Coordinates of C-alpha atoms in Angstrom, one line a residue:
M1 CA 27.5 51.1 238.3
L2 CA 30.6 53.1 237.4
N3 CA 30.5 54.7 234.0
N4 CA 33.7 53.9 232.3
S5 CA 32.6 55.0 228.8
Y6 CA 34.8 58.1 228.8
R7 CA 37.6 57.0 231.0
P8 CA 40.9 58.6 229.7
V9 CA 44.0 56.5 229.0
L10 CA 47.5 57.9 229.0
S11 CA 49.7 56.7 226.1
V12 CA 52.3 55.1 228.4
D13 CA 53.1 51.6 229.5
R14 CA 52.1 51.6 233.1
N15 CA 54.6 48.9 233.9
S16 CA 57.5 51.0 232.7
F17 CA 57.5 53.3 235.8
K18 CA 56.5 53.3 239.4
M19 CA 52.9 54.2 240.0
E20 CA 53.5 57.7 241.3
I21 CA 53.2 61.2 239.9
N22 CA 56.5 62.2 238.3
C23 CA 57.8 63.9 235.2
E24 CA 57.2 60.9 232.8
T25 CA 53.6 60.6 234.0
C26 CA 52.6 63.6 231.9
H27 CA 55.7 64.1 229.7
E28 CA 57.4 62.1 227.0
H29 CA 61.1 62.3 226.6
G30 CA 62.0 65.8 225.5
G31 CA 59.1 67.4 227.4
K32 CA 56.3 66.9 225.0
L33 CA 53.0 66.2 226.7
R34 CA 51.6 62.7 226.4
A35 CA 48.6 62.1 224.3
V36 CA 45.4 61.0 226.0
K37 CA 42.8 58.8 224.5
A38 CA 39.3 57.9 225.5
T39 CA 36.6 55.4 224.3
D40 CA 33.8 57.0 222.3
P41 CA 30.7 55.4 223.8
A42 CA 28.9 55.7 220.4
T43 CA 31.5 53.7 218.4
G44 CA 33.6 52.0 220.9
K45 CA 36.7 53.4 219.3
L46 CA 39.6 55.3 220.9
V47 CA 39.4 59.0 220.3
A48 CA 41.4 62.0 221.5
W49 CA 40.8 63.2 225.0
D50 CA 40.1 66.8 224.1
P51 CA 37.6 68.3 226.5
N52 CA 38.4 71.9 225.5
Q53 CA 38.0 70.9 221.8
N54 CA 41.0 72.7 220.4
R55 CA 42.3 69.7 218.5
T56 CA 45.6 69.5 220.2
T57 CA 47.0 67.8 223.3
D58 CA 47.5 70.5 225.8
E59 CA 47.8 71.1 229.5
F60 CA 44.0 71.2 230.1
D61 CA 43.7 67.8 228.5
I62 CA 46.5 66.2 230.4
C63 CA 45.4 67.6 233.8
T64 CA 41.7 66.8 233.4
S65 CA 42.4 63.3 232.3
C66 CA 42.9 62.6 236.0
H67 CA 41.3 65.6 237.6
N68 CA 38.1 65.2 235.7
L69 CA 36.0 68.2 234.9
Y70 CA 34.5 67.3 231.5
N71 CA 34.2 64.2 229.4
Y72 CA 36.4 63.6 226.3
N73 CA 34.8 66.2 224.1
G74 CA 33.6 68.7 226.7
T75 CA 29.9 68.0 226.3
K76 CA 29.3 66.5 229.8
L77 CA 30.3 67.6 233.3
I78 CA 32.1 65.1 235.4
A79 CA 30.9 65.3 239.0
S80 CA 28.6 63.2 241.2
G81 CA 26.7 61.6 238.4
K82 CA 23.5 62.6 240.1
D83 CA 21.3 65.5 238.8
L84 CA 21.6 68.8 240.7
T85 CA 18.9 71.5 240.5
I86 CA 20.0 75.1 241.1
G87 CA 17.0 77.5 240.8
T88 CA 15.0 76.2 237.8
T89 CA 18.1 74.7 236.1
T90 CA 18.9 71.0 236.3
I91 CA 22.6 70.2 236.0
S92 CA 23.4 66.7 235.0
S93 CA 26.8 65.0 235.2
D94 CA 28.6 61.7 234.6
K95 CA 30.7 60.0 237.3
F96 CA 34.0 58.3 236.8
Y97 CA 35.5 57.8 240.3
H98 CA 35.4 59.6 243.6
E99 CA 31.8 60.6 242.9
T100 CA 31.1 60.6 246.6
A101 CA 34.2 62.7 247.7
W102 CA 33.7 66.4 247.0
Y103 CA 37.3 67.3 247.7
R104 CA 38.5 65.0 244.9
I105 CA 36.1 66.3 242.3
I106 CA 37.2 69.7 241.0
A107 CA 33.8 70.6 239.7
T108 CA 32.9 71.4 243.3
T109 CA 35.5 74.2 243.4
H110 CA 36.5 74.9 239.8
M111 CA 33.2 75.9 238.2
D112 CA 31.0 79.0 238.6
Q113 CA 27.6 77.7 237.7
T114 CA 25.8 79.6 234.9
A115 CA 22.6 78.6 236.6
T116 CA 23.2 81.4 239.1
S117 CA 23.5 84.8 237.5
S118 CA 26.2 87.4 238.4
G119 CA 25.4 88.7 241.9
S120 CA 23.7 85.5 242.9
G121 CA 26.7 83.5 243.9
I122 CA 30.1 82.3 242.7
E123 CA 30.4 78.5 243.0
G124 CA 34.0 78.2 242.0
Y125 CA 37.1 79.2 240.1
V126 CA 36.7 79.5 236.3
I127 CA 39.6 77.8 234.4
R128 CA 40.8 79.5 231.3
K129 CA 40.5 76.4 229.2
N130 CA 42.3 77.6 226.2
A131 CA 45.1 79.6 227.9
E132 CA 48.7 78.5 227.5
H133 CA 48.8 77.2 231.0
P134 CA 45.3 77.0 232.4
C135 CA 46.3 74.8 235.4
L136 CA 49.9 75.8 235.9
E137 CA 49.0 79.5 236.0
C138 CA 47.9 78.7 239.5
H139 CA 49.2 75.4 240.6
G140 CA 52.8 75.1 239.4
H141 CA 54.4 71.7 239.6
D142 CA 54.1 71.3 243.4
F143 CA 50.6 69.7 243.2
K144 CA 50.2 69.8 247.0
T145 CA 47.0 71.7 247.7
N146 CA 46.1 69.8 251.0
T147 CA 42.4 70.7 250.7
R148 CA 41.1 67.4 252.1
P149 CA 38.9 68.3 255.1
D150 CA 39.4 66.9 258.6
V151 CA 43.0 65.8 257.9
D152 CA 45.8 67.4 259.8
R153 CA 48.0 68.6 256.9
P154 CA 50.0 71.8 256.6
S155 CA 48.3 74.8 255.0
T156 CA 49.4 75.7 251.5
T157 CA 49.3 78.8 249.3
Y158 CA 46.1 77.3 247.8
T159 CA 44.2 76.8 251.1
D160 CA 45.4 80.2 252.4
W161 CA 44.3 82.0 249.2
A162 CA 40.9 80.1 249.2
K163 CA 40.3 81.3 252.8
S164 CA 41.2 84.9 252.0
A165 CA 39.0 87.9 251.0
H166 CA 40.7 87.8 247.6
A167 CA 38.9 84.5 247.0
G168 CA 35.6 85.5 248.7
R169 CA 36.6 82.9 251.4
I170 CA 35.4 80.2 249.1
Y171 CA 37.2 77.4 251.0
E172 CA 35.3 78.5 254.2
V173 CA 32.1 78.5 252.2
K174 CA 32.7 75.0 250.8
Y175 CA 33.8 73.7 254.2
A176 CA 30.7 75.1 255.9
A177 CA 28.6 73.3 253.3
Y178 CA 30.5 70.1 253.9
S179 CA 30.1 70.4 257.7
S180 CA 26.5 71.5 257.8
T181 CA 23.7 69.4 259.1
A182 CA 21.6 70.2 256.0
G183 CA 24.4 68.6 253.9
G184 CA 24.4 65.5 256.1
G185 CA 27.1 66.5 258.5
K186 CA 30.8 66.0 258.4
K187 CA 32.3 62.9 256.9
T188 CA 29.2 62.0 255.0
R189 CA 30.3 60.7 251.6
N190 CA 27.6 60.4 249.0
Q191 CA 26.5 62.0 245.7
D192 CA 24.1 64.3 247.5
K193 CA 27.0 65.7 249.6
V194 CA 29.0 66.4 246.4
N195 CA 26.0 68.2 244.9
Y196 CA 25.5 70.2 248.1
V197 CA 29.1 71.4 248.2
M198 CA 29.1 72.1 244.5
Q199 CA 26.3 74.6 244.8
A200 CA 27.7 76.3 247.9
A201 CA 28.7 79.8 246.7
V202 CA 30.6 83.0 247.5
T203 CA 27.9 85.7 248.1
D204 CA 28.0 89.3 249.2
A205 CA 28.4 88.1 252.8
T206 CA 31.9 86.7 252.1
G207 CA 32.9 88.3 248.7
A208 CA 30.9 91.3 247.6
A209 CA 33.9 92.6 245.7
W210 CA 33.6 89.7 243.3
N211 CA 29.9 88.8 243.5
H212 CA 27.9 92.0 243.8
Y213 CA 27.8 93.1 240.2
D214 CA 28.2 91.6 236.7
W215 CA 31.8 92.8 236.5
D216 CA 32.5 91.6 233.0
D217 CA 29.6 93.6 231.6
K218 CA 30.4 96.7 229.5
S219 CA 28.7 99.0 232.1
R220 CA 31.4 97.9 234.7
R221 CA 34.5 98.5 232.7
D222 CA 35.8 101.2 235.2
C223 CA 35.6 98.5 237.9
Q224 CA 37.3 95.7 236.1
R225 CA 40.8 96.7 237.0
C226 CA 40.2 95.7 240.6
H227 CA 37.1 93.5 240.6
T228 CA 38.3 90.9 238.0
A229 CA 41.5 88.9 237.7
T230 CA 41.4 89.7 233.9
G231 CA 41.4 93.5 234.5
A232 CA 44.0 93.3 237.3
S233 CA 46.4 91.2 235.2
N234 CA 46.1 93.6 232.2
F235 CA 46.5 96.7 234.3
L236 CA 49.5 95.4 236.3
S237 CA 51.2 94.2 233.1
D238 CA 51.0 97.7 231.4
P239 CA 49.4 100.5 233.5
A240 CA 50.2 103.2 231.0
N241 CA 48.4 101.5 228.1
Y242 CA 45.7 99.8 230.1
N243 CA 42.3 100.1 228.4
P244 CA 39.4 98.1 229.9
V245 CA 37.9 97.8 226.4
N246 CA 40.6 95.2 225.7
N247 CA 39.7 93.0 228.7
N248 CA 38.8 89.7 227.2
F249 CA 36.5 87.5 229.3
S250 CA 35.9 84.9 226.6
H251 CA 36.8 82.1 229.1
L252 CA 33.6 82.9 230.9
A253 CA 30.6 81.0 229.6
G254 CA 28.5 83.0 227.2
W255 CA 30.7 86.1 227.1
S256 CA 31.2 87.8 223.8
R257 CA 32.1 91.2 222.3
N258 CA 31.5 92.5 218.9
A259 CA 34.6 94.6 218.2
T260 CA 33.0 96.6 215.5
T261 CA 30.0 97.8 217.5
D262 CA 31.5 97.2 221.0
T263 CA 28.4 95.2 221.9
V264 CA 29.1 93.0 224.9
T265 CA 27.1 90.0 226.0
S266 CA 28.0 89.4 229.6
S267 CA 28.4 86.1 231.3
A268 CA 26.6 84.6 234.3
Q269 CA 30.0 83.7 235.7
N270 CA 32.2 86.0 237.7
E271 CA 35.9 85.9 238.5
L272 CA 37.6 86.0 241.9
L273 CA 41.1 87.5 242.2
Y274 CA 42.9 84.5 240.8
C275 CA 46.6 83.8 241.1
W276 CA 47.3 85.0 237.6
G277 CA 45.8 88.4 238.4
C278 CA 48.8 89.4 240.6
H279 CA 51.4 86.9 239.3
S280 CA 52.9 86.5 235.9
N281 CA 54.1 83.1 237.0
A282 CA 52.3 81.8 240.0
G283 CA 54.2 78.6 240.2
L284 CA 57.4 80.5 240.7
G285 CA 55.8 83.2 242.7
T286 CA 56.7 85.9 240.1
L287 CA 54.7 89.1 240.7
R288 CA 53.6 91.3 237.9
N289 CA 55.6 94.6 237.9
P290 CA 53.7 97.7 237.1
G291 CA 56.4 100.0 238.6
A292 CA 55.7 103.2 240.4
L293 CA 52.1 104.2 240.0
T294 CA 50.4 107.5 239.3
F295 CA 46.6 107.8 239.6
T296 CA 44.5 110.5 238.2
Y297 CA 41.1 110.7 239.8
S298 CA 38.2 112.8 238.8
N299 CA 38.6 116.6 238.4
N300 CA 42.3 116.0 237.6
A301 CA 43.2 115.1 241.2
T302 CA 46.6 113.3 240.8
V303 CA 48.7 111.3 243.2
N304 CA 52.2 110.0 242.5
Y305 CA 53.3 107.1 244.6
P306 CA 56.9 105.9 245.0
D307 CA 58.2 102.6 243.6
L308 CA 57.2 100.1 246.3
S309 CA 58.7 97.0 244.7
G310 CA 56.3 94.1 245.1
S311 CA 53.8 96.2 247.0
N312 CA 53.1 98.1 243.7
V313 CA 50.7 95.3 243.0
C314 CA 48.7 96.0 246.1
M315 CA 48.6 99.7 245.6
A316 CA 47.0 99.3 242.2
C317 CA 43.7 98.6 243.9
H318 CA 44.1 99.9 247.5
T319 CA 44.3 103.7 246.9
G320 CA 40.6 104.5 246.5
R321 CA 38.6 105.8 243.5
E322 CA 38.7 109.4 244.6
T323 CA 40.8 111.7 246.9
G324 CA 40.0 114.8 248.8
D325 CA 41.4 116.8 245.9
S326 CA 38.6 115.4 243.7
I327 CA 36.3 117.6 245.8
K328 CA 38.6 120.6 246.0
N329 CA 39.1 120.7 242.2
F330 CA 35.4 120.2 241.4
F331 CA 33.6 123.2 239.9
A332 CA 30.0 122.5 240.6
N333 CA 27.0 123.9 242.4
F334 CA 27.5 122.4 245.8
S335 CA 23.9 123.3 246.6
S336 CA 22.9 120.3 244.5
V337 CA 25.5 117.8 243.9
G338 CA 25.9 114.1 244.7
F339 CA 28.5 112.9 247.2
I340 CA 31.9 112.1 245.8
N341 CA 32.7 108.6 247.1
S342 CA 36.2 107.5 248.2
H343 CA 35.3 103.9 247.6
Y344 CA 36.6 101.0 249.7
L345 CA 39.8 99.8 251.4
A346 CA 42.0 102.7 250.3
A347 CA 44.7 101.7 252.8
G348 CA 47.6 102.7 250.6
G349 CA 46.3 106.3 250.4
Q350 CA 46.2 106.5 254.2
L351 CA 49.6 104.9 254.5
F352 CA 51.1 107.7 252.4
G353 CA 48.8 110.4 253.6
T354 CA 47.4 111.3 250.2
T355 CA 43.8 110.3 250.2
G356 CA 41.9 112.4 252.6
Y357 CA 40.2 115.8 252.3
E358 CA 42.9 118.1 253.9
Y359 CA 41.9 121.5 255.3
A360 CA 44.0 124.4 254.2
G361 CA 46.5 125.5 256.8
M362 CA 46.5 122.3 258.7
N363 CA 49.6 120.0 259.0
Y364 CA 49.1 116.5 257.7
A365 CA 52.8 115.5 257.2
N366 CA 53.9 112.3 258.7
P367 CA 56.2 112.8 261.8
S368 CA 59.9 112.0 261.1
Y369 CA 59.8 108.8 263.2
F370 CA 56.8 107.3 261.2
K371 CA 58.2 104.3 259.3
H372 CA 55.2 102.3 258.1
D373 CA 55.6 103.7 254.6
K374 CA 59.3 102.7 254.5
I375 CA 58.9 99.0 255.5
G376 CA 60.8 96.9 253.0
L377 CA 62.2 99.9 251.2
T378 CA 64.6 102.4 252.8
E379 CA 63.9 101.0 256.3
A380 CA 66.0 97.9 256.7
T381 CA 64.0 94.8 257.6
S382 CA 65.0 91.1 257.8
V383 CA 61.6 89.9 256.6
T384 CA 60.9 91.6 253.2
K385 CA 62.3 93.9 250.6
N386 CA 59.0 94.0 248.8
G387 CA 57.6 97.2 250.3
P388 CA 55.1 98.0 253.1
C389 CA 52.0 96.2 251.9
I390 CA 53.7 92.8 251.5
G391 CA 55.9 93.5 254.6
C392 CA 52.9 93.8 256.8
H393 CA 50.3 91.6 255.2
M394 CA 52.4 88.8 253.7
T395 CA 55.1 87.9 256.3
S396 CA 53.0 85.6 258.4
N397 CA 53.3 81.8 258.1
N398 CA 50.1 81.9 256.0
K399 CA 51.1 84.6 253.6
H400 CA 48.2 84.3 251.2
L401 CA 45.6 84.9 253.9
F402 CA 46.8 88.6 253.5
T403 CA 46.1 89.1 257.2
N404 CA 48.5 90.2 259.9
V405 CA 46.4 89.2 262.9
K406 CA 44.1 86.5 264.1
K407 CA 40.8 87.3 265.7
D408 CA 38.4 85.3 267.8
D409 CA 34.6 85.1 267.3
T410 CA 34.1 88.4 269.2
G411 CA 36.4 90.2 266.8
A412 CA 39.1 90.6 269.4
I413 CA 42.7 90.2 268.2
T414 CA 44.3 87.1 269.7
E415 CA 47.6 87.0 267.8
I416 CA 49.8 89.3 265.8
T417 CA 50.9 87.0 262.9
S418 CA 52.9 89.5 260.9
K419 CA 56.6 89.0 261.5
I420 CA 57.5 92.6 260.6
C421 CA 55.8 94.3 263.6
A422 CA 58.1 92.8 266.2
E423 CA 61.2 94.2 264.4
C424 CA 60.3 97.7 265.4
H425 CA 57.6 97.5 268.1
T426 CA 59.8 96.6 271.0
G427 CA 60.2 97.9 274.5
T428 CA 58.1 101.0 275.2
Y429 CA 56.5 100.5 271.8
D430 CA 55.8 96.8 272.1
L431 CA 52.6 95.6 270.5
T432 CA 50.3 93.0 272.1
P433 CA 47.0 91.7 270.8
A434 CA 45.3 93.4 273.7
K435 CA 46.8 96.8 272.8
L436 CA 46.0 96.4 269.1
T437 CA 42.4 95.4 269.9
E438 CA 42.0 98.5 272.1
E439 CA 43.4 100.7 269.4
E440 CA 41.0 99.2 266.9
E441 CA 38.0 99.7 269.2
D442 CA 39.0 103.3 269.9
Y443 CA 39.4 104.1 266.2
N444 CA 36.0 102.7 265.4
A445 CA 34.5 104.6 268.3
A446 CA 36.0 107.9 266.9
I447 CA 34.5 107.2 263.5
E448 CA 31.1 106.7 265.1
A449 CA 31.5 109.9 267.0
A450 CA 32.3 111.7 263.7
K451 CA 29.2 110.3 262.1
A452 CA 27.2 111.4 265.1
V453 CA 28.5 115.0 264.8
L454 CA 27.3 115.2 261.1
A455 CA 24.0 113.7 262.1
T456 CA 23.4 116.6 264.5
K457 CA 23.6 118.8 261.4
G458 CA 21.1 116.7 259.4
I459 CA 23.7 114.8 257.4
V460 CA 23.1 111.1 258.2
F461 CA 25.5 108.2 257.4
S462 CA 24.1 105.0 255.9
P463 CA 26.0 101.8 254.9
N464 CA 24.2 102.1 251.5
Y465 CA 25.5 104.1 248.6
P466 CA 25.7 107.1 248.3
Y467 CA 26.3 106.8 252.1
W468 CA 25.0 110.3 253.2
Y469 CA 21.3 111.0 253.5
T470 CA 19.0 113.7 254.9
T471 CA 16.9 113.1 257.9
S472 CA 14.0 112.2 255.5
N473 CA 16.2 109.5 254.0
T474 CA 16.9 111.1 250.6
P475 CA 20.5 111.3 249.3
Y476 CA 22.2 114.4 250.7
R477 CA 23.0 117.0 248.0
N478 CA 22.9 120.5 249.5
W479 CA 26.4 120.8 251.0
A480 CA 26.0 124.6 251.1
A481 CA 23.0 124.4 253.5
L482 CA 25.1 124.2 256.6
Y483 CA 27.7 127.0 256.3
G484 CA 27.1 128.6 252.9
K485 CA 28.6 128.1 249.4
A486 CA 32.0 129.2 250.4
N487 CA 32.3 126.3 252.9
A488 CA 30.3 123.7 251.0
K489 CA 33.4 121.7 249.9
H490 CA 34.6 121.6 253.5
V491 CA 31.3 120.0 254.6
M492 CA 31.5 117.4 251.9
G493 CA 35.2 117.0 252.7
A494 CA 34.3 116.0 256.3
A495 CA 31.8 113.5 255.0
F496 CA 34.4 112.2 252.6
N497 CA 36.9 111.7 255.3
I498 CA 34.5 109.8 257.5
N499 CA 33.3 107.6 254.7
L500 CA 37.0 107.0 253.7
L501 CA 37.9 105.8 257.2
A502 CA 34.7 103.9 257.8
H503 CA 35.7 101.8 254.8
D504 CA 39.3 101.3 255.9
P505 CA 39.0 99.0 259.0
G506 CA 42.8 98.9 259.4
G507 CA 43.3 102.7 259.2
Y508 CA 44.4 102.9 262.9
A509 CA 47.4 100.7 262.0
H510 CA 48.1 102.0 258.5
N511 CA 48.8 105.6 259.6
R512 CA 47.3 106.6 262.9
Y513 CA 48.7 110.1 262.7
Y514 CA 47.0 110.8 259.4
V515 CA 43.6 109.3 260.2
K516 CA 43.4 111.0 263.6
R517 CA 44.0 114.4 262.0
L518 CA 41.4 113.8 259.3
L519 CA 38.9 112.8 262.0
W520 CA 39.7 115.7 264.3
D521 CA 39.5 118.3 261.5
S522 CA 36.3 116.9 260.1
I523 CA 34.6 117.0 263.5
D524 CA 36.1 120.4 264.2
F525 CA 34.8 122.1 261.1
V526 CA 31.4 120.5 261.1
T527 CA 30.8 121.5 264.7
D528 CA 30.8 125.3 264.0
G529 CA 32.1 126.0 260.5
T530 CA 35.6 127.0 261.7
L531 CA 38.9 125.3 262.6
G532 CA 41.0 125.5 265.7
N533 CA 38.7 126.2 268.6
L534 CA 37.2 122.8 269.3
D535 CA 36.6 121.4 272.7
M536 CA 36.6 117.7 271.6
T537 CA 35.7 116.4 275.1
A538 CA 32.6 118.6 275.4
T539 CA 31.6 117.9 271.7
I540 CA 31.7 114.1 272.2
D541 CA 30.0 114.2 275.6
S542 CA 27.1 116.1 274.0
L543 CA 26.4 113.5 271.3
T544 CA 23.4 111.3 271.4
G545 CA 23.2 107.8 270.0
L546 CA 26.6 106.7 271.4
T547 CA 27.1 104.6 274.4
D548 CA 29.2 105.8 277.3
A549 CA 31.9 103.3 276.4
Q550 CA 32.0 104.6 272.8
K551 CA 32.3 108.2 274.0
A552 CA 35.1 107.3 276.3
A553 CA 36.9 105.3 273.6
A554 CA 36.5 108.1 271.1
K555 CA 37.8 110.8 273.5
K556 CA 40.8 108.6 274.4
Y557 CA 41.6 108.0 270.7
L558 CA 41.4 111.7 269.6
G559 CA 42.7 113.3 272.7
T560 CA 42.1 116.9 273.9
T561 CA 44.3 118.7 271.3
R562 CA 44.7 118.1 267.6
P563 CA 46.9 115.1 267.1

């Protein structure tokens, strides 16, 4: 039987307007939000609908009066109405309506369950219940999310974002649960299906950047700028004065901080990169504006980037955690020192040729005809004026996927979706999916060849931090062992470059001149401890552990002379 005990009632005569969502549905004349009442099951009297318990009618109250998440006083979850067990925790809920349709119950997508700890899965978006605009800070007034499965509706910003890496591909996770045989198969509508989808979670497989650690913990403050929406929004709003100590995660269940002792109790919930991380007004599409960015890495390695308009937002997190100069400036005993890690997805650094370990006397300057770093800036384009990152990654018809190509199940590129590419790549320089796939495969083969060269010297790459190990599987620390203390930094620099590019899968497109030179010089130096006399063909042919196809692809990518 439907539980009507908490059903909210808007303070409006329903006969006074058509039954459709319009301004007066939520607003009184003058713009004030309408009050919402509910029946208290204990007394039978009407009480304020106030699920966030702040004793005022606000946006969270008005939105959840229809898009139920909690009951009138925030003490009970509104979902399937049937108990759900996650681990050893039983989650109970009430039902109002749509209790068999997961896509109509926002608890399935708007709640990261505290029953799973950080690192064990993110079941949904966490609403900032007491923010000024907890719903509009993502949704705006358009309301059209089009998330209902198996219905041919246009994609929206919301569906695109939810399928993106910035969201840990949470929509795909939820849709897979909806579709799975274990969940009853597609189009099954019952309370069990709602529970099954509700517990489906982003994991390291789809969103390690958001799930892997307890990012709101004090120990992860250095990471919060990029691995939490809270840290991103605070940094992008004021980079010069950003201090992670001031990141407030009180909207996450159980999080607290004692300002006097700086004691932090972390939450079992984690954030994804929410709309308000990058946008000051998501409804209007207004990006935060950090301006031109300067980054100081360890050992006073500093890089100044130009003002890239809207792409400044992207550069804030896609320039790595270290550069090659972090190694050059490091005064340490390189006979026993841990690897300096470039970190992941440092695409902006490759684009501008700033991130790698550059060997003295070698030319790394972009050729005069290289224009990727000028897209949407000094280089005229019809698609964007927001800089190269947005120009390449957000000019497709599905901007918030942040991808510029489509791939099939084999990983082959089937379509170039970015509209910017075709403005320059015409005629002799025309790009096709087949050409781009070939370039990607050759790039990856060259990286594998570079790893194999280091392996011949007893420096073995692993996908696990700290990435470089001895043949006995201990972290590699004696960088002077190969060519002496005078060349130890050059050895670590080669490892740095390979790790940098192994974690930038799009490096071949971001700046193919820069990445080829980094790979060539790294292989060249590690081979014999000198630069400038490398027979690349013979070196690659001599490697073990690579297929003939990989060797051929690596040789084609790197060529026979330094790029």
